[in-house]
CSV table of C-alpha atoms in Angstrom, one decimal:
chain,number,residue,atom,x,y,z
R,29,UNK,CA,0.0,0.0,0.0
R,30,UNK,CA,1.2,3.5,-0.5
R,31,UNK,CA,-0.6,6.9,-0.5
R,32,UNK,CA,0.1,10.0,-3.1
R,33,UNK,CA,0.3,13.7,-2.2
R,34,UNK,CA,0.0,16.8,-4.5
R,35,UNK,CA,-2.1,19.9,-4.9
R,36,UNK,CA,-5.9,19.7,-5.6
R,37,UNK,CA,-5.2,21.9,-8.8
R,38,UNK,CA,-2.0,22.5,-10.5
R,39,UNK,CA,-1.9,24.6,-13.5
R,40,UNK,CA,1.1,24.7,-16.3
R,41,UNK,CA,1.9,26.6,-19.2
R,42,UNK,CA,2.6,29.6,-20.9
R,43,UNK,CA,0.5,32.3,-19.1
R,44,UNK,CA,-0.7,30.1,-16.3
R,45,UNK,CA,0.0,33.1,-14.0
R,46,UNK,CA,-3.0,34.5,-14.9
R,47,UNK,CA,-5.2,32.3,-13.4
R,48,UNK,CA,-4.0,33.2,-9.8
R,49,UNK,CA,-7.0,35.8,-9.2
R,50,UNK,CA,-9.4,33.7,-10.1
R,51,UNK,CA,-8.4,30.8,-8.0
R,52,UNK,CA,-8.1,33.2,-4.5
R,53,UNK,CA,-11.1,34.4,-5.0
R,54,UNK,CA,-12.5,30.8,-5.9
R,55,UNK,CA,-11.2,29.6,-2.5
R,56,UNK,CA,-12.9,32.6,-0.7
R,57,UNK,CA,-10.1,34.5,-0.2
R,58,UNK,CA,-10.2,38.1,0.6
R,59,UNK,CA,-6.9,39.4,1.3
R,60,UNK,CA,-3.4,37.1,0.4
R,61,UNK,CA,0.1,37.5,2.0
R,62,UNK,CA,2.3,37.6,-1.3
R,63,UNK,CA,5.7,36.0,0.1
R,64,UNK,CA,8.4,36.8,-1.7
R,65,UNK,CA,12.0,38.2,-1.8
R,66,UNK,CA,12.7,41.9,-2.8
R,67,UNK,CA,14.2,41.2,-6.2
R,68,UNK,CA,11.5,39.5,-7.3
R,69,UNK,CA,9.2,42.2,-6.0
R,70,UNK,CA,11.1,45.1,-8.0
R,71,UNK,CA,10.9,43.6,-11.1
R,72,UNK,CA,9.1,46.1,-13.6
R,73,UNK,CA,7.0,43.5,-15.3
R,74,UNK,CA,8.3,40.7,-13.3
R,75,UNK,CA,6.6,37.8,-11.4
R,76,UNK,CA,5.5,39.7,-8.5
R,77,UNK,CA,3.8,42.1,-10.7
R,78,UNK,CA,2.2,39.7,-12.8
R,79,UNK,CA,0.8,37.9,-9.7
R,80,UNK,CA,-0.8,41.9,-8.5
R,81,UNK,CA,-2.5,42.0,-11.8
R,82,UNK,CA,-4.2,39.0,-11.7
R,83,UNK,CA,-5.3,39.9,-8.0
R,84,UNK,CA,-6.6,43.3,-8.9
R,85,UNK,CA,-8.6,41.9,-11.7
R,86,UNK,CA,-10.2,39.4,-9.4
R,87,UNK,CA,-10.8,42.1,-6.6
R,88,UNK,CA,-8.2,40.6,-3.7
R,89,UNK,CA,-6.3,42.6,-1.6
R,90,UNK,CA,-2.9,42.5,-0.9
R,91,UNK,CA,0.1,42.5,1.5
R,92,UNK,CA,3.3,41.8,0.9
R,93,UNK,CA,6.3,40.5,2.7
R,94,UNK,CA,9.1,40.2,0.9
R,95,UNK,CA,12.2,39.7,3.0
R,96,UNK,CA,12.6,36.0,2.3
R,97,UNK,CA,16.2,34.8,2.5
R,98,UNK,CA,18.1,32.1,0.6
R,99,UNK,CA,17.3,29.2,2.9
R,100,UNK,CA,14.2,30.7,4.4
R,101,UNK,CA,15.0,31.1,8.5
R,102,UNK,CA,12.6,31.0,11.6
R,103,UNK,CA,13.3,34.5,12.0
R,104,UNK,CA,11.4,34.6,8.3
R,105,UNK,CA,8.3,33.4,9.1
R,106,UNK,CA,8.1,35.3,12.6
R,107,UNK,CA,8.2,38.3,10.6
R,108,UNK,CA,5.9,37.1,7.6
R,109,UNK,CA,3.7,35.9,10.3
R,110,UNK,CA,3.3,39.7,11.9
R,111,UNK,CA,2.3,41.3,8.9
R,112,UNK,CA,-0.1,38.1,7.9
R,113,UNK,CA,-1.8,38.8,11.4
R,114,UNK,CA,-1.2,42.6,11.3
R,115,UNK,CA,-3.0,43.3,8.1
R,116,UNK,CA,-5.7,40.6,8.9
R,117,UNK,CA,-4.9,38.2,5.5
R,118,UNK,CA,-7.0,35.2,4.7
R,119,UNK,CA,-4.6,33.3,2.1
R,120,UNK,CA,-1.0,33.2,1.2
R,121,UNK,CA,0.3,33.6,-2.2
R,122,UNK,CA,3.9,32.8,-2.8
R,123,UNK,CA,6.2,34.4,-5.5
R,124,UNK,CA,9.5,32.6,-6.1
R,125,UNK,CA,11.3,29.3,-5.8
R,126,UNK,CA,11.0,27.1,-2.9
R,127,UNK,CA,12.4,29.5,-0.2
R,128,UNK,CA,9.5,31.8,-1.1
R,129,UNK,CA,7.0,28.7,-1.1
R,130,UNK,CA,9.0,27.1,2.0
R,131,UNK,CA,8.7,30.9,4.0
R,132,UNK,CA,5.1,30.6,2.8
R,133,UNK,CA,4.3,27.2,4.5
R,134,UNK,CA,6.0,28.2,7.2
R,135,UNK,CA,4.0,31.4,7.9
R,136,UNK,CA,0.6,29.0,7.7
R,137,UNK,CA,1.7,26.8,10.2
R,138,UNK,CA,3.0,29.2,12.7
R,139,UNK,CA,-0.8,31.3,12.0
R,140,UNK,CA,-2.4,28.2,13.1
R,141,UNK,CA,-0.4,26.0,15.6
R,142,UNK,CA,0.8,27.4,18.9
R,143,UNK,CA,4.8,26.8,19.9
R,144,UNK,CA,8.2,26.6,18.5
R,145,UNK,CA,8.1,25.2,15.4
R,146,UNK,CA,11.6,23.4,15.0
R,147,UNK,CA,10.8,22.5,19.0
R,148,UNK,CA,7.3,21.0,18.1
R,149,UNK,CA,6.7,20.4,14.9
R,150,UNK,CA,9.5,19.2,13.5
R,151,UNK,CA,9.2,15.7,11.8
R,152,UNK,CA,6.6,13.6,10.0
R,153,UNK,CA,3.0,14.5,10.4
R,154,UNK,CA,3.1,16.6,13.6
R,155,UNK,CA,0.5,19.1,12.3
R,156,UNK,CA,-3.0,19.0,13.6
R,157,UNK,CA,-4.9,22.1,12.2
R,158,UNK,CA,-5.5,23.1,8.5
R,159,UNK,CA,-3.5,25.9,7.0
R,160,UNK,CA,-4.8,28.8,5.5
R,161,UNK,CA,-5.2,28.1,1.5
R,162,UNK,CA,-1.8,28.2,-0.1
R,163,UNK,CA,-1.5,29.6,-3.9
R,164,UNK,CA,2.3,28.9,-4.9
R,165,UNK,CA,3.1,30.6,-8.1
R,166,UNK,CA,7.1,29.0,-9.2
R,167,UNK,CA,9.4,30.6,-11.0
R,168,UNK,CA,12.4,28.3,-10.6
R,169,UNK,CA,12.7,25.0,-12.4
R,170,UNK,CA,14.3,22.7,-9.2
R,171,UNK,CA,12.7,22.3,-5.8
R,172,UNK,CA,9.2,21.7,-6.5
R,173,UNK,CA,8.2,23.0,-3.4
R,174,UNK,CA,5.2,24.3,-4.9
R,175,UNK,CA,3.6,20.5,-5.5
R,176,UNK,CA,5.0,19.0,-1.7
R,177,UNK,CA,4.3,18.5,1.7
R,178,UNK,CA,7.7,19.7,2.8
R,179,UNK,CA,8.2,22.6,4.6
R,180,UNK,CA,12.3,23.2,5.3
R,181,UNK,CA,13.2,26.0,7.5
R,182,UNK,CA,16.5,27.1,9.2
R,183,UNK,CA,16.4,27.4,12.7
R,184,UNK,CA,18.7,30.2,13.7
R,185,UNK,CA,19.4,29.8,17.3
R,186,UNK,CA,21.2,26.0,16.1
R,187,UNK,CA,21.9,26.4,12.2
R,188,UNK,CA,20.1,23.5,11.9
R,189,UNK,CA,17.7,23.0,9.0
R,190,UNK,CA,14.5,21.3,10.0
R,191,UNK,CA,11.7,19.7,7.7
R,192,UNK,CA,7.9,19.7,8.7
R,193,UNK,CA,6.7,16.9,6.7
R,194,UNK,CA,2.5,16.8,6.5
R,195,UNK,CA,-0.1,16.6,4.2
R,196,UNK,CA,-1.6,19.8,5.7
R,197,UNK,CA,1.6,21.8,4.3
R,198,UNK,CA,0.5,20.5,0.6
R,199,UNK,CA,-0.4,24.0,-1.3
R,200,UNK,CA,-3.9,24.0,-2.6
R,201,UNK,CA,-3.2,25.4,-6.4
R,202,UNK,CA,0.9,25.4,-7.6
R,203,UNK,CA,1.1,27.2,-10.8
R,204,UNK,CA,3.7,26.7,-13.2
R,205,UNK,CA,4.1,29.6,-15.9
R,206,UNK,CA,7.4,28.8,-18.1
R,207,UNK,CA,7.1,32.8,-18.9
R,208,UNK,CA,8.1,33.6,-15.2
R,209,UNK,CA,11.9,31.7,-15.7
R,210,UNK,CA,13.3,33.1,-19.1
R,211,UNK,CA,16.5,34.6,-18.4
R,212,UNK,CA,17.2,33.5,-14.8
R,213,UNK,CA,21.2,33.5,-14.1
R,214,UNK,CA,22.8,30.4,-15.5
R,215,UNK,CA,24.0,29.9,-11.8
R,216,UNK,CA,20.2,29.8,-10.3
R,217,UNK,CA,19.1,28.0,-13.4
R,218,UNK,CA,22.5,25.0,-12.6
R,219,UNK,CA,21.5,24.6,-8.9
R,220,UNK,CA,18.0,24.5,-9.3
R,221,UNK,CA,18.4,22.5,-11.9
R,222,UNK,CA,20.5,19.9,-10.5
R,223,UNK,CA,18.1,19.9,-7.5
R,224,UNK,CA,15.4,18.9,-9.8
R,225,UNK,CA,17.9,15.9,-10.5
R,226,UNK,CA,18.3,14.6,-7.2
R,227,UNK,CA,14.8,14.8,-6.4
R,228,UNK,CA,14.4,12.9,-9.1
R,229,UNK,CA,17.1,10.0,-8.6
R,230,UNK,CA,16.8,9.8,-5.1
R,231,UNK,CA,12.7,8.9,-5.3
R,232,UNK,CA,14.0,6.5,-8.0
R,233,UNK,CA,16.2,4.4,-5.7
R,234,UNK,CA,14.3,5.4,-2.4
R,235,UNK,CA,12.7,2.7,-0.2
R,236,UNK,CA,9.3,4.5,-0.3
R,237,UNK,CA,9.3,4.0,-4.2
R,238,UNK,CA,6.6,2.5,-6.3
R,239,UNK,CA,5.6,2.5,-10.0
R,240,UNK,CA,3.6,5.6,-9.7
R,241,UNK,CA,6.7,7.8,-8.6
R,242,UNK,CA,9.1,5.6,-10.6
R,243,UNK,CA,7.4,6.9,-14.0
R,244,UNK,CA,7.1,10.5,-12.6
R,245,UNK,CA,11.3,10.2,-12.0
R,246,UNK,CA,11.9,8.8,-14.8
R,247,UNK,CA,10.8,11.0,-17.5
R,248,UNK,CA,12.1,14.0,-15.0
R,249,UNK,CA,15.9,12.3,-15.3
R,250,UNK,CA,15.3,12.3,-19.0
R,251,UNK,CA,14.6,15.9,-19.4
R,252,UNK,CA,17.0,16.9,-17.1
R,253,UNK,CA,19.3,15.4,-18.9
R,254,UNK,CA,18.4,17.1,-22.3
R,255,UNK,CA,17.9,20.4,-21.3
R,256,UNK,CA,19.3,21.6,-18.4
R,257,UNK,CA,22.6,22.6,-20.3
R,258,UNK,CA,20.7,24.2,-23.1
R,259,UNK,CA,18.5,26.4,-20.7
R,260,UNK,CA,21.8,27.0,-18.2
R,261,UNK,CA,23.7,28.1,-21.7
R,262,UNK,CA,21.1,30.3,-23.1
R,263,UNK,CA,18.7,31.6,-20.1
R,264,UNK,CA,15.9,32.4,-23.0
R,265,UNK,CA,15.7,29.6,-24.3
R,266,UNK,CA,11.7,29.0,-23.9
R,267,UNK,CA,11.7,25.3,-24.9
R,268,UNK,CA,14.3,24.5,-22.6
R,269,UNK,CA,13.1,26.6,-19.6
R,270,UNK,CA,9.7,24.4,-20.8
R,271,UNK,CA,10.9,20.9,-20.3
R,272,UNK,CA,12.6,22.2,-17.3
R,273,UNK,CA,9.5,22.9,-16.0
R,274,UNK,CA,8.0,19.9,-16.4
R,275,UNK,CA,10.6,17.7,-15.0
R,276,UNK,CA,10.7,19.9,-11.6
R,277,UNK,CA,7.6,19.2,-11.5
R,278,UNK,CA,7.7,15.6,-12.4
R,279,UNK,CA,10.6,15.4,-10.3
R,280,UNK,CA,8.6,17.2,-6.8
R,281,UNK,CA,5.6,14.8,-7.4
R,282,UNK,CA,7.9,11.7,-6.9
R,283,UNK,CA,9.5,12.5,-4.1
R,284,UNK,CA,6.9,13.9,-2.5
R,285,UNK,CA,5.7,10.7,-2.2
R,286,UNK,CA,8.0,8.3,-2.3
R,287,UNK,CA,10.7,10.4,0.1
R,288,UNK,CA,14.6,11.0,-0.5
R,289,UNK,CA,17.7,10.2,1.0
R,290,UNK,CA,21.2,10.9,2.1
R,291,UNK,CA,21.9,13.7,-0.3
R,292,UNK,CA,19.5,15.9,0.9
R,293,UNK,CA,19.7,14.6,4.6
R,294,UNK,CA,23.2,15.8,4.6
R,295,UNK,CA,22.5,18.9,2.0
R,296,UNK,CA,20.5,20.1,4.9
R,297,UNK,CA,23.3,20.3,7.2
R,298,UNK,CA,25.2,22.4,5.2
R,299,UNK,CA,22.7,24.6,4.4
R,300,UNK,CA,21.9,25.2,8.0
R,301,UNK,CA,25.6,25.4,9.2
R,302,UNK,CA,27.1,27.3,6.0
R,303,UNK,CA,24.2,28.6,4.3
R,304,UNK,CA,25.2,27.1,1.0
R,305,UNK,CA,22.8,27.4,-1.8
R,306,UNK,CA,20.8,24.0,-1.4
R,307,UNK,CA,21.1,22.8,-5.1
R,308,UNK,CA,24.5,23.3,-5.1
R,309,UNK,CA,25.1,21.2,-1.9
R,310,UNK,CA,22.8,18.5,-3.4
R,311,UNK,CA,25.3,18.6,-7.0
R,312,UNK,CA,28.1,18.3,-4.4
R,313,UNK,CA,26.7,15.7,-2.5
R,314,UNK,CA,25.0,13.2,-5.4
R,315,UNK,CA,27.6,11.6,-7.1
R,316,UNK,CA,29.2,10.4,-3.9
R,317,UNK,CA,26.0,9.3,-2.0
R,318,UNK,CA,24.6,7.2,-5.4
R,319,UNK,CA,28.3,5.8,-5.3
R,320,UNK,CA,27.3,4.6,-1.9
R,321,UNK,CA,24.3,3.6,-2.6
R,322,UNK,CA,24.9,1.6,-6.0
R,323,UNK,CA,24.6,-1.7,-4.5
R,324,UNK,CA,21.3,-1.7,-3.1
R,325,UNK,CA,19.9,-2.1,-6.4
R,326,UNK,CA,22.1,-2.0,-9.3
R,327,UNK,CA,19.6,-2.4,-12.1
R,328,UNK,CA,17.8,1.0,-11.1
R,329,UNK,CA,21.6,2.5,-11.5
R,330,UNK,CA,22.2,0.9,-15.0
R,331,UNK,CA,18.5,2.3,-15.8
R,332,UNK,CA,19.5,6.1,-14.8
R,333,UNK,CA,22.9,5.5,-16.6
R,334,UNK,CA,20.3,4.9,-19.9
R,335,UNK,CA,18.1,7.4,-19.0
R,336,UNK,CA,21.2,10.0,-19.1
R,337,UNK,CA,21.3,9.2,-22.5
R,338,UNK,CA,25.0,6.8,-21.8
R,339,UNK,CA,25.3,3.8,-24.2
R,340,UNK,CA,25.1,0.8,-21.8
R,341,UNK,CA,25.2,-1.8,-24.5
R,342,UNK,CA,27.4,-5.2,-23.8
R,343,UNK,CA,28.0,-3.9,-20.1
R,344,UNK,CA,27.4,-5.8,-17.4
R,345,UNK,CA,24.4,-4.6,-14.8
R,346,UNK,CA,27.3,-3.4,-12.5
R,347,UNK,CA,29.2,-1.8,-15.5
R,348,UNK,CA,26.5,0.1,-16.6
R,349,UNK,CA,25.5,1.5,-12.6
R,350,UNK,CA,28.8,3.3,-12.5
R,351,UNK,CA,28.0,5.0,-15.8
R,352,UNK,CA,25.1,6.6,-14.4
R,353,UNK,CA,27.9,8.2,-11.4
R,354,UNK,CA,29.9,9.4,-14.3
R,355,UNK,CA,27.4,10.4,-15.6
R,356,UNK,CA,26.2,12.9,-13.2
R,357,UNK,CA,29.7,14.0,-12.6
R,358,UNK,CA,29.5,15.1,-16.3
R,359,UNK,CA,26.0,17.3,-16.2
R,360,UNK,CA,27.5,18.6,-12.9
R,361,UNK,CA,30.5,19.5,-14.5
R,362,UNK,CA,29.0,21.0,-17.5
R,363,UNK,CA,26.9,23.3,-15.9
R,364,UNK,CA,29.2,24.7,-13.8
R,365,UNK,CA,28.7,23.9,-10.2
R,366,UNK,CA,31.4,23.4,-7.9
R,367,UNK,CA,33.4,20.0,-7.4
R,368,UNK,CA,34.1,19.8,-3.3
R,369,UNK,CA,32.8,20.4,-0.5
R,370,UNK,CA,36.0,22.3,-0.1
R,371,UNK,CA,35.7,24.6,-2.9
R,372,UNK,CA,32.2,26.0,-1.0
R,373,UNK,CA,34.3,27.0,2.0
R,374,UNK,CA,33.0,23.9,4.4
R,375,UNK,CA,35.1,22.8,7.1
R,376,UNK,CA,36.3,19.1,8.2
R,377,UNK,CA,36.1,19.2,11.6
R,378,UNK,CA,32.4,19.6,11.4
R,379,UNK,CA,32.0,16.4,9.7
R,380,UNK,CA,31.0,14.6,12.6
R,381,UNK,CA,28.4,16.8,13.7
R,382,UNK,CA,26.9,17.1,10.7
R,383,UNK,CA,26.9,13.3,10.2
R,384,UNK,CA,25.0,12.6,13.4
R,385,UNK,CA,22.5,15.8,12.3
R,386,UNK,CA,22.1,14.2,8.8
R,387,UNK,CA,20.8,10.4,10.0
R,388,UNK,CA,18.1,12.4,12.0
R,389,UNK,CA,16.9,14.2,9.0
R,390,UNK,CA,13.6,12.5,8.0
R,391,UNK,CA,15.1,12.4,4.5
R,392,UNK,CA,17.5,9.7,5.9
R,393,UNK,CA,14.5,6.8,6.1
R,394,UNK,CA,14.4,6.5,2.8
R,395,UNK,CA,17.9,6.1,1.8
R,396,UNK,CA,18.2,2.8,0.1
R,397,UNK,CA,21.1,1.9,2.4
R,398,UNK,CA,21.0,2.2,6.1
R,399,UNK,CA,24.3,4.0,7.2
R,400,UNK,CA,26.0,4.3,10.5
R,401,UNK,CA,27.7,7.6,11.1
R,402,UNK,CA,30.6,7.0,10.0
R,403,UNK,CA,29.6,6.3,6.7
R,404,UNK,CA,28.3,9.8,6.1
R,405,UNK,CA,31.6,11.1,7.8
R,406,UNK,CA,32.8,9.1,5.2
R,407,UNK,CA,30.9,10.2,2.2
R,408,UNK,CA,31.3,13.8,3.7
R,409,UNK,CA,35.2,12.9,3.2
R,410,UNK,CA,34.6,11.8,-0.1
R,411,UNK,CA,33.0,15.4,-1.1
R,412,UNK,CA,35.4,17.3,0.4
C-alpha cells in the first residue's frame, strides 16, 4: 500500500499566471500575504507584478512580505507571520522558488499552531490544524516545493535546518508559468536545476518507491538530462526553460511521495551550518552518496545511466551502474557547479556533527542503504 500527495489543482503553461486571481477568490479569499523576496518584487514587469494583476482583476487585496532569505530562516516566518496577522490576511500567495513557497508554509503553520516550530513540529506529520489556503506561483525549475508537503526552514538559534513533513503543508493550487523563468542567471538555473535531478534520482532508488513515482522520475531524469545545459547556456531559451518545468515538476511529485535520502539529509546540514545554496550542496553531494548507494539495487543504476542518455550496451548490470555516477559528474560538471565540498568553504572538523545531524533528517528513512555515522563522515570525506 502506499498513498500519493500533490495539490488539488495544478496549472502549467505559458501564461498560467493568470489564473492566480481567479483561483483566490475561488477559495474565498479576501486578502493574500504575497511571500516573496525583494528582487523579485522590484521587477518592472516581473513575477511579483504579474501575480498583483491577476489579483486586482479578481478584486483581492494584498500584503506583501518580501524579506525572504536564501534558505528561508525562523526569524522569516516570525516576521511574515506579523504582517499576515497585522493586516488581517486570509490566504497566502507565494512568488518565487522554494524559499518563497517554504517561507510561505511556514507562515501558515505558525498562524495556526501554537509553539516553537523546529521544538514542536518538526518531523513527520506533527500538524493537527488546517493551513490557510496556499497559492504557490514557481518561477524556478528545481525544488518543486510548490507540488509537496515539505516545509524546510532554518532554525537560527542552532543552524540547523529542520523539515515539517505533513499533508496539511500541501499548497492548494501550484502554478507553473514557463514565462516567469526566461532569463534566470545560469548559476540559479544549474542549482536549481541539479536539484530537480536529485529529487528525481533519489525517489528513484528510495525505499518508499513505487511505480507511480518511478514513471514521474523517470521521465524528470530524462529531461533533465536534455535540457538543463541548453537552458543554463542560453537563459531564454523558452523550450528548454519548458521541459525544465515539467521535469521539476515531475521530479517534486515523486518524491513527494516516495521520500529521498542521504543527499539531501546531509545537503541540509550544510545549508543550515554554512548557508550554502541548497542545489548546489545536493550537485556536491549526489555523485558520492549514489556511489554509496549503487549496491542496493544496481539495475535502477544501470537504468539512470540509460536514462542520461549513456550507451550501456554489452556492459554488465554493474558496468553500466557506474555510468550513471559518471554520468552525473558530467551534467554537474557542464553546468558549472562546484566540485568539493572544499571549494564551498566547508570545514572538516564539522564532519562529525553534521553526520550525526544528517541520520536524523527524516530524509534519511528512505535512503536505500541504512548507514551508521561513520559512513556519512565518510561520504562527507569523499566530497570534500
Amino acid at each position: 500500500m502506499y498513498d500519493f500527495f500533490m495539490p488539488n489543482v495544478n496549472f502549467f503553461g505559458r501564461g498560467a499566471v493568470k489564473v492566480t486571481g481567479e483561483r483566490c477568490k475561488i477559495l474565498g479569499g479576501k486578502k493574500a500575504l504575497i511571500v516573496t523576496d525583494g528582487f523579485l518584487r522590484s521587477l518592472p514587469g516581473g513575477p511579483v507584478e504579474k501575480v498583483t494583476e491577476s489579483l486586482n482583476e479578481a478584486g483581492i487585496s494584498y500584503a506583501f512580505y518580501d524579506e525572504v532569505e536564501p534558505n528561508p530562516k525562523d526569524t522569516n516566518v516570525k516576521n511574515g507571520l506579523k504582517v499576515f496577522q497585522d493586516e488581517h490576511c486570509d490566504l497566502i500567495v507565494t512568488v518565487g522558488g522554494g524559499s518563497s513557497h517554504d517561507c510561505g508554509k511556514g507562515i501558515g503553520i505558525a498562524a495556526t499552531h501554537e509553539g516553537d516550530l523546529y521544538e514542536n513540529y518538526a518531523g513527520i506529520e506533527t500538524l493537527s490544524n488546517p493551513l490557510p489556503p496556499i497559492v504557490c506561483v514557481n518561477t524556478t525549475a528545481g525544488t518543486a516545493s510548490e507540488v509537496t508537503r515539505h516545509c524546510v526552514i532554518t532554525n537560527t538559534e542552532k543552524k540547523i535546518k529542520f523539515v515539517i513533513v505533513s499533508w496539511r503543508n500541501t499548497p492548494l493550487v501550484s502554478i507553473n508559468d514557463p514565462e516567469l523563468m526566461v532569463g534566470k542567471p545560469a548559476g540559479l538555473t544549474a542549482a536549481t536545476g541539479m536539484d530537480a535531478l536529485t529529487h528525481a534520482i533519489e525517489s528513484y532508488v528510495s525505499l518508499g518507491a513505487n511505480p507511480v513515482t518511478d514513471s514521474m522520475a523517470i521521465q524528470a531524469i530524462k529531461l533533465i538530462s536534455t535540457n538543463l545545459r541548453q537552458a543554463v547556456a542560453y537563459g531564454k531559451n523558452i523550450e528548454a526553460r519548458e521541459n525544465m518545468a515539467h521535469a521539476s515538476l515531475l521530479a517534486g511529485m515523486a518524491f513527494n511521495n516516495a521520500g529521498l535520502g542521504y543527499v539531501h539529509a546531509m545537503a541540509h546540514q550544510l545549508g543550515g551550518l554554512y548557508d550554502i545554496p541548497h542545489g548546489v550542496a545536493n550537485a556536491v553531494l549526489l555523485p558520492h552518496v549514489e556511489e554509496f548507494n549503487i549496491i542496493s539495487n544496481p539495475k535502477k543504476f544501470a537504468d539512470i545511466a540509460e536514462f542520461m542518455g549513456e550507451n550501456i550496451e554489452g556492459l554488465s548490470v554493474r558496468e553500466a551502474a557506474d555510468k550513471a555516477i559518471a554520468a552525473i559528474r558530467k551534467l554537474s560538471e557542464d553546468v558549472n557547479i562546484p566540485s568539493s565540498l572544499r571549494d564551498l568553504g566547508v570545514k572538516e572538523e564539522d564532519f562529525e556533527k553534521m553526520a550525526k545531524l544528517a541520520l536524523e533528517d527524516g530524509n534519511a528513512v528512505s535512503n536505500p542503504i541504512q548507514g551508521k555515522e561513520q559512513d556519512i563522515v565518510n561520504i562527507f570525506k569523499a566530497a570534500y
